[in-house]
PDB file of C-alpha atoms in Angstrom:
ATOM      1  CA  MET A   1      42.696  72.443 128.906  1.00  0.00           C
ATOM      2  CA  THR A   2      44.196  73.621 125.591  1.00  0.00           C
ATOM      3  CA  THR A   3      43.190  77.088 124.427  1.00  0.00           C
ATOM      4  CA  TRP A   4      43.102  78.063 120.766  1.00  0.00           C
ATOM      5  CA  ASP A   5      44.055  81.677 121.390  1.00  0.00           C
ATOM      6  CA  GLY A   6      46.796  82.680 118.973  1.00  0.00           C
ATOM      7  CA  ILE A   7      46.804  79.492 116.904  1.00  0.00           C
ATOM      8  CA  ASN A   8      44.740  80.855 114.023  1.00  0.00           C
ATOM      9  CA  GLU A   9      46.866  83.974 113.980  1.00  0.00           C
ATOM     10  CA  PHE A  10      50.081  81.930 114.008  1.00  0.00           C
ATOM     11  CA  ILE A  11      48.953  79.680 111.144  1.00  0.00           C
ATOM     12  CA  CYS A  12      47.752  82.646 109.107  1.00  0.00           C
ATOM     13  CA  VAL A  13      51.069  84.467 109.508  1.00  0.00           C
ATOM     14  CA  VAL A  14      52.992  81.371 108.443  1.00  0.00           C
ATOM     15  CA  GLU A  15      50.843  80.816 105.360  1.00  0.00           C
ATOM     16  CA  THR A  16      50.808  84.444 104.225  1.00  0.00           C
ATOM     17  CA  ASP A  17      54.402  85.115 105.298  1.00  0.00           C
ATOM     18  CA  SER A  18      53.261  88.466 106.627  1.00  0.00           C
ATOM     19  CA  PHE A  19      51.677  89.913 109.758  1.00  0.00           C
ATOM     20  CA  THR A  20      49.930  92.516 107.598  1.00  0.00           C
ATOM     21  CA  ALA A  21      48.471  89.951 105.178  1.00  0.00           C
ATOM     22  CA  ALA A  22      47.400  87.735 108.078  1.00  0.00           C
ATOM     23  CA  ALA A  23      45.630  90.652 109.749  1.00  0.00           C
ATOM     24  CA  ARG A  24      43.862  91.474 106.488  1.00  0.00           C
ATOM     25  CA  ARG A  25      42.682  87.875 106.063  1.00  0.00           C
ATOM     26  CA  LEU A  26      41.480  87.638 109.673  1.00  0.00           C
ATOM     27  CA  GLU A  27      39.952  91.136 109.551  1.00  0.00           C
ATOM     28  CA  VAL A  28      41.799  92.306 112.661  1.00  0.00           C
ATOM     29  CA  SER A  29      44.639  94.738 113.317  1.00  0.00           C
ATOM     30  CA  VAL A  30      48.318  93.891 112.889  1.00  0.00           C
ATOM     31  CA  ALA A  31      48.806  94.701 116.568  1.00  0.00           C
ATOM     32  CA  HIS A  32      46.151  92.119 117.495  1.00  0.00           C
ATOM     33  CA  VAL A  33      47.920  89.413 115.461  1.00  0.00           C
ATOM     34  CA  SER A  34      51.306  90.278 116.957  1.00  0.00           C
ATOM     35  CA  ARG A  35      49.918  90.323 120.496  1.00  0.00           C
ATOM     36  CA  ARG A  36      48.166  86.963 120.125  1.00  0.00           C
ATOM     37  CA  ILE A  37      51.281  85.252 118.765  1.00  0.00           C
ATOM     38  CA  SER A  38      53.424  86.728 121.537  1.00  0.00           C
ATOM     39  CA  GLN A  39      50.919  85.427 124.096  1.00  0.00           C
ATOM     40  CA  LEU A  40      50.974  82.025 122.398  1.00  0.00           C
ATOM     41  CA  GLU A  41      54.779  81.910 122.571  1.00  0.00           C
ATOM     42  CA  ASP A  42      54.673  82.913 126.249  1.00  0.00           C
ATOM     43  CA  ARG A  43      52.122  80.206 126.977  1.00  0.00           C
ATOM     44  CA  LEU A  44      54.201  77.566 125.202  1.00  0.00           C
ATOM     45  CA  GLY A  45      57.478  78.839 126.598  1.00  0.00           C
ATOM     46  CA  ALA A  46      59.017  78.621 123.145  1.00  0.00           C
ATOM     47  CA  LYS A  47      59.928  80.915 120.259  1.00  0.00           C
ATOM     48  CA  LEU A  48      57.907  80.066 117.139  1.00  0.00           C
ATOM     49  CA  LEU A  49      58.945  82.819 114.737  1.00  0.00           C
ATOM     50  CA  TYR A  50      62.034  84.883 114.071  1.00  0.00           C
ATOM     51  CA  ARG A  51      60.793  88.352 113.136  1.00  0.00           C
ATOM     52  CA  THR A  52      62.819  91.027 111.352  1.00  0.00           C
ATOM     53  CA  THR A  53      61.784  94.095 109.375  1.00  0.00           C
ATOM     54  CA  ARG A  54      62.254  92.177 106.113  1.00  0.00           C
ATOM     55  CA  LYS A  55      61.552  88.511 106.696  1.00  0.00           C
ATOM     56  CA  LEU A  56      59.734  85.955 108.828  1.00  0.00           C
ATOM     57  CA  ARG A  57      61.260  82.576 109.563  1.00  0.00           C
ATOM     58  CA  LEU A  58      59.944  79.641 111.542  1.00  0.00           C
ATOM     59  CA  THR A  59      62.089  78.252 114.319  1.00  0.00           C
ATOM     60  CA  GLU A  60      62.589  74.493 114.485  1.00  0.00           C
ATOM     61  CA  VAL A  61      59.952  74.329 117.224  1.00  0.00           C
ATOM     62  CA  GLY A  62      57.707  76.596 115.142  1.00  0.00           C
ATOM     63  CA  GLN A  63      57.913  74.256 112.164  1.00  0.00           C
ATOM     64  CA  LEU A  64      56.883  71.309 114.315  1.00  0.00           C
ATOM     65  CA  TYR A  65      54.061  73.275 115.950  1.00  0.00           C
ATOM     66  CA  TYR A  66      52.774  74.500 112.574  1.00  0.00           C
ATOM     67  CA  ARG A  67      52.629  70.995 111.094  1.00  0.00           C
ATOM     68  CA  HIS A  68      50.602  69.647 114.014  1.00  0.00           C
ATOM     69  CA  THR A  69      48.235  72.592 114.397  1.00  0.00           C
ATOM     70  CA  ARG A  70      47.649  72.796 110.633  1.00  0.00           C
ATOM     71  CA  LYS A  71      46.692  69.110 110.624  1.00  0.00           C
ATOM     72  CA  VAL A  72      44.276  69.623 113.526  1.00  0.00           C
ATOM     73  CA  LEU A  73      42.597  72.604 111.834  1.00  0.00           C
ATOM     74  CA  ASP A  74      42.288  70.684 108.560  1.00  0.00           C
ATOM     75  CA  GLU A  75      40.612  67.823 110.407  1.00  0.00           C
ATOM     76  CA  LEU A  76      38.233  70.239 112.141  1.00  0.00           C
ATOM     77  CA  ALA A  77      37.349  71.829 108.794  1.00  0.00           C
ATOM     78  CA  GLU A  78      36.746  68.406 107.284  1.00  0.00           C
ATOM     79  CA  ALA A  79      34.524  67.467 110.233  1.00  0.00           C
ATOM     80  CA  GLU A  80      32.503  70.644 109.684  1.00  0.00           C
ATOM     81  CA  ARG A  81      32.166  69.882 105.974  1.00  0.00           C
ATOM     82  CA  MET A  82      30.978  66.351 106.738  1.00  0.00           C
ATOM     83  CA  VAL A  83      28.371  67.553 109.231  1.00  0.00           C
ATOM     84  CA  THR A  84      27.015  70.287 106.996  1.00  0.00           C
ATOM     85  CA  ALA A  85      26.996  67.883 104.046  1.00  0.00           C
ATOM     86  CA  MET A  86      24.899  65.438 106.090  1.00  0.00           C
ATOM     87  CA  GLU A  87      22.545  68.262 107.011  1.00  0.00           C
ATOM     88  CA  GLY A  88      22.475  69.385 103.372  1.00  0.00           C
ATOM     89  CA  ARG A  89      22.634  73.078 104.206  1.00  0.00           C
ATOM     90  CA  PRO A  90      25.397  75.602 103.525  1.00  0.00           C
ATOM     91  CA  VAL A  91      26.714  77.503 106.539  1.00  0.00           C
ATOM     92  CA  GLY A  92      29.721  79.687 107.309  1.00  0.00           C
ATOM     93  CA  ARG A  93      31.507  82.401 105.344  1.00  0.00           C
ATOM     94  CA  LEU A  94      31.971  82.417 101.576  1.00  0.00           C
ATOM     95  CA  ARG A  95      35.185  84.100 100.414  1.00  0.00           C
ATOM     96  CA  ILE A  96      35.020  84.925  96.707  1.00  0.00           C
ATOM     97  CA  THR A  97      37.231  86.935  94.369  1.00  0.00           C
ATOM     98  CA  ALA A  98      36.398  88.186  90.874  1.00  0.00           C
ATOM     99  CA  PRO A  99      37.447  90.862  88.357  1.00  0.00           C
ATOM    100  CA  VAL A 100      36.018  94.267  89.222  1.00  0.00           C
ATOM    101  CA  TYR A 101      33.620  95.006  86.351  1.00  0.00           C
ATOM    102  CA  TYR A 102      32.404  91.461  85.844  1.00  0.00           C
ATOM    103  CA  GLY A 103      31.998  91.073  89.586  1.00  0.00           C
ATOM    104  CA  GLU A 104      29.997  94.270  89.946  1.00  0.00           C
ATOM    105  CA  ARG A 105      27.717  93.714  86.964  1.00  0.00           C
ATOM    106  CA  PHE A 106      27.138  89.952  86.943  1.00  0.00           C
ATOM    107  CA  LEU A 107      28.544  88.079  89.917  1.00  0.00           C
ATOM    108  CA  ALA A 108      27.512  90.215  92.890  1.00  0.00           C
ATOM    109  CA  PRO A 109      23.779  90.264  92.008  1.00  0.00           C
ATOM    110  CA  LEU A 110      23.774  86.476  91.618  1.00  0.00           C
ATOM    111  CA  VAL A 111      25.664  85.882  94.861  1.00  0.00           C
ATOM    112  CA  ASN A 112      23.224  88.169  96.649  1.00  0.00           C
ATOM    113  CA  ASP A 113      20.342  86.117  95.237  1.00  0.00           C
ATOM    114  CA  PHE A 114      22.098  82.977  96.495  1.00  0.00           C
ATOM    115  CA  LEU A 115      22.417  84.451  99.995  1.00  0.00           C
ATOM    116  CA  LEU A 116      18.685  85.128 100.062  1.00  0.00           C
ATOM    117  CA  LEU A 117      18.160  81.398  99.520  1.00  0.00           C
ATOM    118  CA  HIS A 118      20.709  80.472 102.218  1.00  0.00           C
ATOM    119  CA  PRO A 119      20.522  83.048 105.052  1.00  0.00           C
ATOM    120  CA  ALA A 120      22.948  81.125 107.295  1.00  0.00           C
ATOM    121  CA  LEU A 121      25.799  82.150 104.975  1.00  0.00           C
ATOM    122  CA  GLU A 122      28.097  85.154 105.363  1.00  0.00           C
ATOM    123  CA  LEU A 123      29.952  86.788 102.467  1.00  0.00           C
ATOM    124  CA  ASP A 124      33.406  88.215 101.826  1.00  0.00           C
ATOM    125  CA  LEU A 125      33.500  89.319  98.158  1.00  0.00           C
ATOM    126  CA  VAL A 126      36.784  90.840  96.957  1.00  0.00           C
ATOM    127  CA  LEU A 127      36.713  92.461  93.520  1.00  0.00           C
ATOM    128  CA  THR A 128      40.180  92.932  92.027  1.00  0.00           C
ATOM    129  CA  ASN A 129      41.774  92.650  88.613  1.00  0.00           C
ATOM    130  CA  GLN A 130      44.862  91.118  90.217  1.00  0.00           C
ATOM    131  CA  THR A 131      45.181  87.322  90.180  1.00  0.00           C
ATOM    132  CA  VAL A 132      45.179  86.160  93.791  1.00  0.00           C
ATOM    133  CA  ASP A 133      46.373  82.879  95.256  1.00  0.00           C
ATOM    134  CA  LEU A 134      43.174  81.170  96.408  1.00  0.00           C
ATOM    135  CA  VAL A 135      44.889  78.773  98.799  1.00  0.00           C
ATOM    136  CA  GLN A 136      47.279  81.274 100.359  1.00  0.00           C
ATOM    137  CA  GLU A 137      44.627  83.983 100.705  1.00  0.00           C
ATOM    138  CA  GLY A 138      41.964  81.574 101.974  1.00  0.00           C
ATOM    139  CA  PHE A 139      39.375  82.033  99.194  1.00  0.00           C
ATOM    140  CA  ASP A 140      36.643  79.479  98.521  1.00  0.00           C
ATOM    141  CA  LEU A 141      36.394  80.262  94.822  1.00  0.00           C
ATOM    142  CA  ALA A 142      37.364  82.723  92.095  1.00  0.00           C
ATOM    143  CA  ILE A 143      35.946  83.905  88.800  1.00  0.00           C
ATOM    144  CA  ARG A 144      38.518  84.001  85.992  1.00  0.00           C
ATOM    145  CA  LEU A 145      38.080  85.297  82.450  1.00  0.00           C
ATOM    146  CA  GLY A 146      39.621  84.071  79.201  1.00  0.00           C
ATOM    147  CA  ARG A 147      42.250  81.400  78.805  1.00  0.00           C
ATOM    148  CA  LEU A 148      43.238  79.538  81.954  1.00  0.00           C
ATOM    149  CA  ASP A 149      46.832  78.977  82.938  1.00  0.00           C
ATOM    150  CA  SER A 150      47.858  75.516  84.065  1.00  0.00           C
ATOM    151  CA  SER A 151      46.641  75.079  87.632  1.00  0.00           C
ATOM    152  CA  THR A 152      45.983  72.523  90.344  1.00  0.00           C
ATOM    153  CA  LEU A 153      42.640  74.201  91.049  1.00  0.00           C
ATOM    154  CA  MET A 154      39.341  72.627  90.082  1.00  0.00           C
ATOM    155  CA  CYS A 155      37.295  74.553  87.519  1.00  0.00           C
ATOM    156  CA  ARG A 156      33.949  74.688  85.751  1.00  0.00           C
ATOM    157  CA  LYS A 157      32.963  76.773  82.761  1.00  0.00           C
ATOM    158  CA  LEU A 158      30.209  79.276  83.483  1.00  0.00           C
ATOM    159  CA  ALA A 159      29.760  80.984  80.114  1.00  0.00           C
ATOM    160  CA  ARG A 160      31.392  81.892  76.820  1.00  0.00           C
ATOM    161  CA  ARG A 161      33.080  85.192  76.065  1.00  0.00           C
ATOM    162  CA  THR A 162      33.462  86.894  72.666  1.00  0.00           C
ATOM    163  CA  GLN A 163      36.165  89.500  72.081  1.00  0.00           C
ATOM    164  CA  TYR A 164      35.147  92.325  69.741  1.00  0.00           C
ATOM    165  CA  LEU A 165      37.411  94.740  67.889  1.00  0.00           C
ATOM    166  CA  CYS A 166      35.352  97.890  67.548  1.00  0.00           C
ATOM    167  CA  ALA A 167      35.313 101.622  66.880  1.00  0.00           C
ATOM    168  CA  SER A 168      32.766 104.399  66.620  1.00  0.00           C
ATOM    169  CA  PRO A 169      31.178 105.317  63.270  1.00  0.00           C
ATOM    170  CA  ALA A 170      32.668 108.826  63.617  1.00  0.00           C
ATOM    171  CA  TYR A 171      36.201 107.459  63.959  1.00  0.00           C
ATOM    172  CA  LEU A 172      35.774 105.165  60.951  1.00  0.00           C
ATOM    173  CA  ALA A 173      34.327 108.017  58.884  1.00  0.00           C
ATOM    174  CA  SER A 174      37.389 110.155  59.547  1.00  0.00           C
ATOM    175  CA  GLN A 175      40.136 107.507  59.577  1.00  0.00           C
ATOM    176  CA  GLY A 176      38.782 104.753  57.358  1.00  0.00           C
ATOM    177  CA  THR A 177      37.810 101.156  58.137  1.00  0.00           C
ATOM    178  CA  PRO A 178      40.570  98.528  58.466  1.00  0.00           C
ATOM    179  CA  VAL A 179      40.050  95.544  56.168  1.00  0.00           C
ATOM    180  CA  THR A 180      43.138  93.452  57.038  1.00  0.00           C
ATOM    181  CA  LEU A 181      45.294  93.027  60.126  1.00  0.00           C
ATOM    182  CA  ALA A 182      48.052  94.978  58.389  1.00  0.00           C
ATOM    183  CA  ASP A 183      45.718  97.985  58.189  1.00  0.00           C
ATOM    184  CA  LEU A 184      45.749  98.285  61.982  1.00  0.00           C
ATOM    185  CA  SER A 185      49.266  99.743  61.895  1.00  0.00           C
ATOM    186  CA  ARG A 186      47.773 102.892  60.340  1.00  0.00           C
ATOM    187  CA  HIS A 187      45.173 103.339  63.093  1.00  0.00           C
ATOM    188  CA  ARG A 188      45.149 104.539  66.678  1.00  0.00           C
ATOM    189  CA  CYS A 189      44.789 101.400  68.760  1.00  0.00           C
ATOM    190  CA  LEU A 190      43.641 101.823  72.350  1.00  0.00           C
ATOM    191  CA  ALA A 191      45.393  99.541  74.846  1.00  0.00           C
ATOM    192  CA  GLY A 192      43.740  98.017  77.906  1.00  0.00           C
ATOM    193  CA  THR A 193      45.336  95.577  80.337  1.00  0.00           C
ATOM    194  CA  VAL A 194      47.416  93.821  77.648  1.00  0.00           C
ATOM    195  CA  ASP A 195      49.966  95.194  75.190  1.00  0.00           C
ATOM    196  CA  HIS A 196      48.782  93.105  72.239  1.00  0.00           C
ATOM    197  CA  TRP A 197      45.639  91.917  70.496  1.00  0.00           C
ATOM    198  CA  ARG A 198      45.141  88.302  69.519  1.00  0.00           C
ATOM    199  CA  PHE A 199      43.628  87.137  66.223  1.00  0.00           C
ATOM    200  CA  VAL A 200      43.522  84.060  64.005  1.00  0.00           C
ATOM    201  CA  GLU A 201      44.535  84.204  60.321  1.00  0.00           C
ATOM    202  CA  GLN A 202      44.302  81.192  58.004  1.00  0.00           C
ATOM    203  CA  GLY A 203      43.955  78.954  61.036  1.00  0.00           C
ATOM    204  CA  GLN A 204      47.072  80.327  62.734  1.00  0.00           C
ATOM    205  CA  PRO A 205      47.225  82.574  65.817  1.00  0.00           C
ATOM    206  CA  ARG A 206      48.372  86.128  65.181  1.00  0.00           C
ATOM    207  CA  ALA A 207      49.316  88.830  67.662  1.00  0.00           C
ATOM    208  CA  PHE A 208      49.258  92.561  66.970  1.00  0.00           C
ATOM    209  CA  ARG A 209      51.546  94.598  69.221  1.00  0.00           C
ATOM    210  CA  LEU A 210      49.997  97.834  70.465  1.00  0.00           C
ATOM    211  CA  GLY A 211      51.696 101.203  70.644  1.00  0.00           C
ATOM    212  CA  SER A 212      51.810 103.497  73.646  1.00  0.00           C
ATOM    213  CA  GLY A 213      49.563 106.356  72.514  1.00  0.00           C
ATOM    214  CA  TRP A 214      46.620 105.490  74.802  1.00  0.00           C
ATOM    215  CA  HIS A 215      46.560 103.031  77.689  1.00  0.00           C
ATOM    216  CA  CYS A 216      44.257 102.414  80.652  1.00  0.00           C
ATOM    217  CA  ASN A 217      43.620  99.359  82.816  1.00  0.00           C
ATOM    218  CA  SER A 218      39.862 100.063  82.976  1.00  0.00           C
ATOM    219  CA  GLY A 219      37.519  98.428  80.479  1.00  0.00           C
ATOM    220  CA  LEU A 220      34.894 101.127  81.034  1.00  0.00           C
ATOM    221  CA  ALA A 221      37.432 103.862  80.286  1.00  0.00           C
ATOM    222  CA  LEU A 222      38.536 101.953  77.195  1.00  0.00           C
ATOM    223  CA  LYS A 223      34.944 101.712  75.955  1.00  0.00           C
ATOM    224  CA  ASP A 224      34.372 105.417  76.615  1.00  0.00           C
ATOM    225  CA  ALA A 225      37.438 106.309  74.547  1.00  0.00           C
ATOM    226  CA  ALA A 226      36.200 104.162  71.660  1.00  0.00           C
ATOM    227  CA  LEU A 227      32.705 105.682  71.849  1.00  0.00           C
ATOM    228  CA  LYS A 228      34.208 109.187  71.691  1.00  0.00           C
ATOM    229  CA  GLY A 229      36.154 108.368  68.553  1.00  0.00           C
ATOM    230  CA  LEU A 230      39.642 108.257  70.028  1.00  0.00           C
ATOM    231  CA  GLY A 231      40.527 104.990  68.326  1.00  0.00           C
ATOM    232  CA  ILE A 232      39.935 101.243  68.005  1.00  0.00           C
ATOM    233  CA  ALA A 233      39.466  99.023  71.057  1.00  0.00           C
ATOM    234  CA  GLN A 234      39.236  95.307  71.729  1.00  0.00           C
ATOM    235  CA  LEU A 235      36.743  94.441  74.474  1.00  0.00           C
ATOM    236  CA  PRO A 236      34.681  91.451  75.638  1.00  0.00           C
ATOM    237  CA  ASP A 237      31.015  91.205  74.692  1.00  0.00           C
ATOM    238  CA  TYR A 238      29.711  92.099  78.147  1.00  0.00           C
ATOM    239  CA  TYR A 239      31.269  95.557  77.790  1.00  0.00           C
ATOM    240  CA  VAL A 240      30.078  96.436  74.274  1.00  0.00           C
ATOM    241  CA  GLN A 241      27.146  94.229  73.193  1.00  0.00           C
ATOM    242  CA  GLU A 242      24.557  96.969  73.873  1.00  0.00           C
ATOM    243  CA  GLU A 243      26.574  99.643  72.035  1.00  0.00           C
ATOM    244  CA  LEU A 244      27.080  97.291  69.078  1.00  0.00           C
ATOM    245  CA  ALA A 245      23.355  96.572  68.941  1.00  0.00           C
ATOM    246  CA  ARG A 246      22.545 100.317  68.946  1.00  0.00           C
ATOM    247  CA  GLY A 247      25.145 101.099  66.280  1.00  0.00           C
ATOM    248  CA  GLU A 248      27.194 103.291  68.612  1.00  0.00           C
ATOM    249  CA  LEU A 249      30.153 100.970  67.978  1.00  0.00           C
ATOM    250  CA  VAL A 250      30.972  98.952  64.855  1.00  0.00           C
ATOM    251  CA  SER A 251      32.541  95.472  64.970  1.00  0.00           C
ATOM    252  CA  LEU A 252      35.714  95.212  62.871  1.00  0.00           C
ATOM    253  CA  LEU A 253      37.756  92.406  61.281  1.00  0.00           C
ATOM    254  CA  ASP A 254      35.286  89.732  62.361  1.00  0.00           C
ATOM    255  CA  GLN A 255      36.920  87.230  59.989  1.00  0.00           C
ATOM    256  CA  TYR A 256      40.058  87.348  62.166  1.00  0.00           C
ATOM    257  CA  ARG A 257      38.283  87.019  65.514  1.00  0.00           C
ATOM    258  CA  LEU A 258      39.476  84.238  67.818  1.00  0.00           C
ATOM    259  CA  PRO A 259      37.009  81.533  68.839  1.00  0.00           C
ATOM    260  CA  ASP A 260      35.118  82.368  72.009  1.00  0.00           C
ATOM    261  CA  ASP A 261      36.985  81.730  75.242  1.00  0.00           C
ATOM    262  CA  GLY A 262      35.532  81.065  78.677  1.00  0.00           C
ATOM    263  CA  ILE A 263      34.325  82.536  81.929  1.00  0.00           C
ATOM    264  CA  TRP A 264      35.336  80.121  84.674  1.00  0.00           C
ATOM    265  CA  VAL A 265      34.803  79.415  88.330  1.00  0.00           C
ATOM    266  CA  LEU A 266      37.871  77.990  90.105  1.00  0.00           C
ATOM    267  CA  TYR A 267      38.128  76.504  93.583  1.00  0.00           C
ATOM    268  CA  PRO A 268      40.670  74.489  95.599  1.00  0.00           C
ATOM    269  CA  HIS A 269      40.301  70.698  95.778  1.00  0.00           C
ATOM    270  CA  ASN A 270      39.575  70.786  99.500  1.00  0.00           C
ATOM    271  CA  ARG A 271      36.540  73.022  98.897  1.00  0.00           C
ATOM    272  CA  HIS A 272      34.630  70.882  96.391  1.00  0.00           C
ATOM    273  CA  LEU A 273      32.852  68.785  99.042  1.00  0.00           C
ATOM    274  CA  SER A 274      31.709  71.830 101.000  1.00  0.00           C
ATOM    275  CA  PRO A 275      27.940  72.341 100.562  1.00  0.00           C
ATOM    276  CA  LYS A 276      28.296  76.130 100.369  1.00  0.00           C
ATOM    277  CA  VAL A 277      30.811  75.912  97.516  1.00  0.00           C
ATOM    278  CA  ARG A 278      29.131  73.055  95.686  1.00  0.00           C
ATOM    279  CA  LEU A 279      25.701  74.701  95.788  1.00  0.00           C
ATOM    280  CA  LEU A 280      27.023  78.125  94.782  1.00  0.00           C
ATOM    281  CA  VAL A 281      28.958  76.686  91.820  1.00  0.00           C
ATOM    282  CA  ASP A 282      25.853  74.817  90.642  1.00  0.00           C
ATOM    283  CA  PHE A 283      23.803  78.005  91.091  1.00  0.00           C
ATOM    284  CA  LEU A 284      26.249  80.080  89.001  1.00  0.00           C
ATOM    285  CA  VAL A 285      26.451  77.444  86.257  1.00  0.00           C
ATOM    286  CA  GLU A 286      22.656  77.381  86.027  1.00  0.00           C
ATOM    287  CA  ARG A 287      22.267  81.172  85.939  1.00  0.00           C
ATOM    288  CA  LEU A 288      25.209  82.047  83.695  1.00  0.00           C
ATOM    289  CA  GLY A 289      25.432  78.994  81.452  1.00  0.00           C
TER     290      GLY A 289
END
């Protein structure tokens, strides 16, 4: 009778090209992954992987074994999706990734509400501002902000996003209010995760390159600096809409603002028939749209 011990670990190592990444995905130790694969090789009587300190490489036998076991696991996953689709209920673990602030403020509360409706589900929510590979890292879906790069992933638009250029009244009182894009060169411009700001002028895109006087990869820190009068910042509406409404920040150069971009949910093609993914995507579209 065939045992599956070590097969998941082997496939995960191959697809992540790393024992450490495989252990992180499987939520086990690196030693556990290494031990299981060694036991698998002993059981098969064949070497599947060449392991060095720098690189992993499949043996010829390992390549053949990976192709067959990957196909079997895909068929098992498809069988599970078909059964749960027939039952009409989402089960299993949801693996989701999203940007940190947006995930904390908007996504996590909604996903928690969704889990209350579907208690058979488990959750693995990873909040990071790094763009992760959904297929390689085994995620069911991701939230992405702004313009989308070309991708083979499926996507749906959840909401619109407005980018505001803003500063505090105190800063504008001391430094003056910019009226044109050229005026920005005489102001202290606070940089976030990008080194330029995007605008539109007479129907054409314009980019303003930022200096190096202030930089932080945190939107909350960027907003705090703007509120304290350190300079001008460009931030999405979900960071600053309350401060704009209260007059603590002032919107600038609105005539040059780009059209709204999107907040998107992305998921691999092989996930779109899964009830847990389909229902969650519909739930997010309804709540955020």
